[in-house]
Amino acid sequence: MSTPVFEIRRGTSPVVLAFPHTGTDVPPAIYDRLNDNGRILADTDWHIHRLYDGLLDDATTVRATFHRYVIDANRDPAGVSLYPGQNTTGLVPETDFDGKPIWKDGQAPDEADIAARLRDFHAPYHAALAAEIERVRAIHGVAILYDCHSIRSHIPFLFEGKLPDFNIGTDMGRTCDGAIEQATLTVVEAAQGYDSVLNGRFKGGWTTRHYGRPETGVHAIQMELAQSTHLQTETPPFAYDAAKADRLRIHLKDILVRIEQIAPGLKR
């Protein structure tokens, strides 16, 4: 493949940052099957790896370079819905977040396509992420996976009204020690000019739920940011707003530093 499936920056912090949805690479054979709407790649987690860059010294980062329309790295490989009974997108999405088709007529991926993409994209990314989590846990006796996401603040197909700025997901407290959840809440609730929710519309995707096993020393938490917090507009060209981002980065850094400081007390 012309572009590596993932990028890794190895560090020795107990915190691992994952970026499953910031990639925009779509191999030509797949891109040719997308319709004009799909080619906008609107559902990208725009600029999230830039937003977090340099916030925590020596943190490990694992970033998928492929777009979620190729295959969604934050979905169950078995295709099981994260939110049964609610509108969502699947392992290989058929529509965008507005419910509009993204593939040309007759070009939607079939079972063979999905199996190939699981093999070539989803599995290698998660093998790399799992290896880094285990490497960090071997160093510290504990690892904290912080899964980095963003989404448009208004998407009627997925949720009513405006999404809060900070959306913390821990699968109702199952994926991490309560101290991590509380430290994150303390920061976002004190952040002036922002609103937040814990385990609201987004309770943590497959990554958080799959890896978050506190009893094994691996803790996981998802942060879904409303894109209005760091983009000029939530429409093309989805440009980064440096002034907004700089204000937001102060609070994100505070979260990461606090959860890193908690890590030694979580050793089994």
C-alpha positions as semicolon CSV with decimal commas, in nm:
position;residue;x (nm);y (nm);z (nm)
1;M;0,000;0,000;0,000
2;S;0,123;0,350;-0,078
3;T;0,037;0,485;0,266
4;P;0,106;0,296;0,591
5;V;-0,210;0,185;0,766
6;F;-0,106;0,351;1,093
7;E;0,149;0,586;1,245
8;I;0,310;0,532;1,584
9;R;0,500;0,769;1,809
10;R;0,641;0,567;2,098
11;G;0,683;0,718;2,442
12;T;0,725;0,599;2,798
13;S;0,428;0,773;2,961
14;P;0,156;0,542;3,100
15;V;-0,089;0,726;2,873
16;V;-0,155;0,607;2,517
17;L;-0,345;0,836;2,279
18;A;-0,541;0,667;2,000
19;F;-0,666;0,840;1,686
20;P;-0,891;0,603;1,487
21;H;-1,074;0,866;1,279
22;T;-0,832;1,141;1,175
23;G;-0,703;0,958;0,866
24;T;-0,808;1,077;0,521
25;D;-0,635;0,818;0,303
26;V;-0,868;0,627;0,072
27;P;-0,702;0,386;-0,174
28;P;-0,790;0,472;-0,536
29;A;-0,988;0,152;-0,596
30;I;-1,212;0,239;-0,301
31;Y;-1,223;0,613;-0,371
32;D;-1,353;0,545;-0,721
33;R;-1,658;0,375;-0,570
34;L;-1,753;0,672;-0,349
35;N;-2,014;0,912;-0,482
36;D;-1,968;1,289;-0,477
37;N;-2,109;1,310;-0,126
38;G;-1,879;1,037;0,002
39;R;-1,574;1,205;-0,147
40;I;-1,623;1,505;0,081
41;L;-1,511;1,277;0,369
42;A;-1,727;1,490;0,594
43;D;-1,722;1,250;0,888
44;T;-1,349;1,282;0,951
45;D;-1,232;1,375;1,302
46;W;-1,074;1,684;1,151
47;H;-0,735;1,796;1,290
48;I;-0,767;1,602;1,616
49;H;-0,410;1,469;1,602
50;R;-0,292;1,830;1,558
51;L;-0,508;1,946;1,847
52;Y;-0,346;1,698;2,087
53;D;0,007;1,724;1,951
54;G;0,263;1,800;2,223
55;L;0,015;1,819;2,510
56;L;0,169;1,537;2,713
57;D;0,542;1,477;2,719
58;D;0,644;1,129;2,606
59;A;0,293;0,999;2,543
60;T;0,257;0,717;2,293
61;T;0,028;0,790;1,999
62;V;-0,126;0,543;1,755
63;R;-0,306;0,697;1,457
64;A;-0,499;0,528;1,177
65;T;-0,418;0,691;0,842
66;F;-0,713;0,538;0,652
67;H;-1,053;0,704;0,644
68;R;-1,349;0,559;0,831
69;Y;-1,531;0,513;0,499
70;V;-1,267;0,251;0,411
71;I;-1,349;0,077;0,739
72;D;-1,426;0,218;1,080
73;A;-1,147;0,141;1,324
74;N;-1,376;0,219;1,616
75;R;-1,641;-0,042;1,533
76;D;-1,672;-0,402;1,644
77;P;-1,510;-0,620;1,375
78;A;-1,810;-0,852;1,406
79;G;-2,035;-0,567;1,295
80;V;-2,231;-0,550;1,622
81;S;-2,391;-0,208;1,679
82;L;-2,252;0,007;1,957
83;Y;-2,589;0,171;2,013
84;P;-2,872;-0,074;1,941
85;G;-3,195;0,099;1,847
86;Q;-3,026;0,431;1,766
87;N;-2,911;0,572;1,435
88;T;-2,541;0,512;1,384
89;T;-2,296;0,409;1,114
90;G;-2,153;0,061;1,078
91;L;-1,821;-0,115;1,037
92;V;-1,810;-0,002;0,673
93;P;-2,058;0,286;0,655
94;E;-2,328;0,288;0,390
95;T;-2,422;0,650;0,468
96;D;-2,268;0,958;0,621
97;F;-2,373;1,096;0,960
98;D;-2,667;1,272;0,793
99;G;-2,803;0,943;0,662
100;K;-2,708;1,022;0,302
101;P;-2,553;0,751;0,079
102;I;-2,176;0,772;0,027
103;W;-2,134;0,501;-0,241
104;K;-2,220;0,505;-0,609
105;D;-2,523;0,298;-0,704
106;G;-2,429;-0,067;-0,698
107;Q;-2,081;0,007;-0,556
108;A;-2,144;-0,038;-0,183
109;P;-1,898;-0,282;-0,025
110;D;-2,007;-0,645;-0,007
111;E;-1,905;-0,913;0,245
112;A;-1,585;-0,993;0,056
113;D;-1,486;-0,625;0,053
114;I;-1,550;-0,595;0,424
115;A;-1,345;-0,907;0,500
116;A;-1,053;-0,771;0,298
117;R;-1,069;-0,435;0,471
118;L;-1,080;-0,599;0,811
119;R;-0,763;-0,788;0,718
120;D;-0,578;-0,498;0,556
121;F;-0,678;-0,201;0,773
122;H;-0,878;-0,271;1,089
123;A;-0,675;-0,567;1,216
124;P;-0,329;-0,410;1,160
125;Y;-0,431;-0,088;1,335
126;H;-0,560;-0,273;1,639
127;A;-0,264;-0,507;1,647
128;A;-0,040;-0,200;1,665
129;L;-0,256;-0,033;1,930
130;A;-0,273;-0,350;2,142
131;A;0,104;-0,390;2,121
132;E;0,165;-0,034;2,239
133;I;-0,079;-0,070;2,527
134;E;0,096;-0,388;2,635
135;R;0,441;-0,227;2,601
136;V;0,335;0,064;2,821
137;R;0,171;-0,167;3,075
138;A;0,495;-0,367;3,094
139;I;0,681;-0,047;3,187
140;H;0,437;0,089;3,444
141;G;0,219;-0,201;3,550
142;V;-0,074;0,002;3,418
143;A;-0,178;0,169;3,092
144;I;-0,439;0,438;3,029
145;L;-0,583;0,452;2,680
146;Y;-0,730;0,790;2,591
147;D;-0,929;0,761;2,268
148;C;-0,942;1,092;2,080
149;H;-1,249;1,187;1,875
150;S;-1,452;1,476;1,740
151;I;-1,785;1,520;1,564
152;R;-2,004;1,801;1,434
153;S;-2,207;1,968;1,706
154;H;-2,537;1,943;1,516
155;I;-2,632;1,613;1,347
156;P;-3,010;1,554;1,365
157;F;-2,972;1,202;1,223
158;L;-2,767;1,102;1,529
159;F;-2,888;1,325;1,812
160;E;-3,124;1,611;1,892
161;G;-3,010;1,967;1,945
162;K;-2,651;2,071;2,007
163;L;-2,396;1,821;2,131
164;P;-2,202;1,928;2,444
165;D;-1,845;2,043;2,385
166;F;-1,687;1,764;2,593
167;N;-1,843;1,416;2,570
168;I;-1,674;1,170;2,805
169;G;-1,734;0,799;2,747
170;T;-1,649;0,519;2,989
171;D;-1,934;0,275;2,912
172;M;-2,106;0,379;3,235
173;G;-1,786;0,352;3,436
174;R;-1,689;0,004;3,319
175;T;-1,378;0,088;3,119
176;C;-1,163;0,277;3,370
177;D;-1,107;0,341;3,735
178;G;-1,340;0,604;3,876
179;A;-1,045;0,828;3,958
180;I;-0,975;0,874;3,585
181;E;-1,338;0,956;3,515
182;Q;-1,352;1,201;3,805
183;A;-1,028;1,376;3,711
184;T;-1,157;1,431;3,360
185;L;-1,492;1,557;3,488
186;T;-1,322;1,797;3,727
187;V;-1,141;1,967;3,439
188;V;-1,429;1,992;3,194
189;E;-1,682;2,107;3,451
190;A;-1,452;2,392;3,553
191;A;-1,374;2,494;3,194
192;Q;-1,543;2,830;3,144
193;G;-1,737;2,873;2,822
194;Y;-1,775;2,499;2,760
195;D;-2,038;2,241;2,846
196;S;-1,991;1,869;2,904
197;V;-2,156;1,536;2,966
198;L;-2,048;1,197;3,100
199;N;-2,181;0,890;2,918
200;G;-2,439;1,085;2,723
201;R;-2,504;1,016;2,354
202;F;-2,150;0,879;2,324
203;K;-2,055;0,630;2,592
204;G;-1,729;0,509;2,440
205;G;-1,683;0,326;2,112
206;W;-1,555;-0,022;2,045
207;T;-1,195;0,079;2,116
208;T;-1,277;0,203;2,465
209;R;-1,503;-0,091;2,544
210;H;-1,266;-0,352;2,399
211;Y;-0,946;-0,241;2,572
212;G;-1,084;-0,094;2,892
213;R;-1,036;-0,375;3,146
214;P;-0,940;-0,211;3,476
215;E;-0,897;-0,548;3,644
216;T;-0,608;-0,620;3,406
217;G;-0,439;-0,283;3,457
218;V;-0,566;-0,136;3,129
219;H;-0,800;0,161;3,162
220;A;-0,973;0,335;2,872
221;I;-1,166;0,658;2,830
222;Q;-1,306;0,826;2,520
223;M;-1,324;1,199;2,461
224;E;-1,561;1,311;2,186
225;L;-1,522;1,684;2,121
226;A;-1,776;1,896;1,940
227;Q;-1,594;2,028;1,632
228;S;-1,725;2,377;1,699
229;T;-1,463;2,393;1,976
230;H;-1,169;2,394;1,734
231;L;-1,285;2,441;1,373
232;Q;-1,364;2,767;1,192
233;T;-1,677;2,600;1,054
234;E;-1,815;2,247;1,061
235;T;-1,855;2,254;0,682
236;P;-1,595;2,224;0,403
237;P;-1,308;2,299;0,413
238;F;-1,327;2,214;0,787
239;A;-1,046;2,456;0,862
240;Y;-0,859;2,452;1,193
241;D;-0,918;2,756;1,413
242;A;-0,591;2,816;1,596
243;A;-0,737;3,062;1,845
244;K;-1,020;2,829;1,944
245;A;-0,782;2,534;1,953
246;D;-0,532;2,709;2,177
247;R;-0,804;2,779;2,433
248;L;-0,921;2,420;2,419
249;R;-0,571;2,274;2,440
250;I;-0,525;2,424;2,787
251;H;-0,805;2,204;2,922
252;L;-0,705;1,896;2,723
253;K;-0,351;1,922;2,857
254;D;-0,486;1,951;3,210
255;I;-0,688;1,631;3,161
256;L;-0,394;1,435;3,026
257;V;-0,154;1,552;3,296
258;R;-0,402;1,464;3,569
259;I;-0,474;1,114;3,443
260;E;-0,101;1,051;3,398
261;Q;-0,046;1,148;3,762
262;I;-0,318;0,906;3,870
263;A;-0,156;0,610;3,694
264;P;0,090;0,499;3,967
265;G;-0,196;0,457;4,213
266;L;-0,378;0,222;3,976
267;K;-0,121;-0,057;3,976
268;R;-0,276;-0,394;4,048
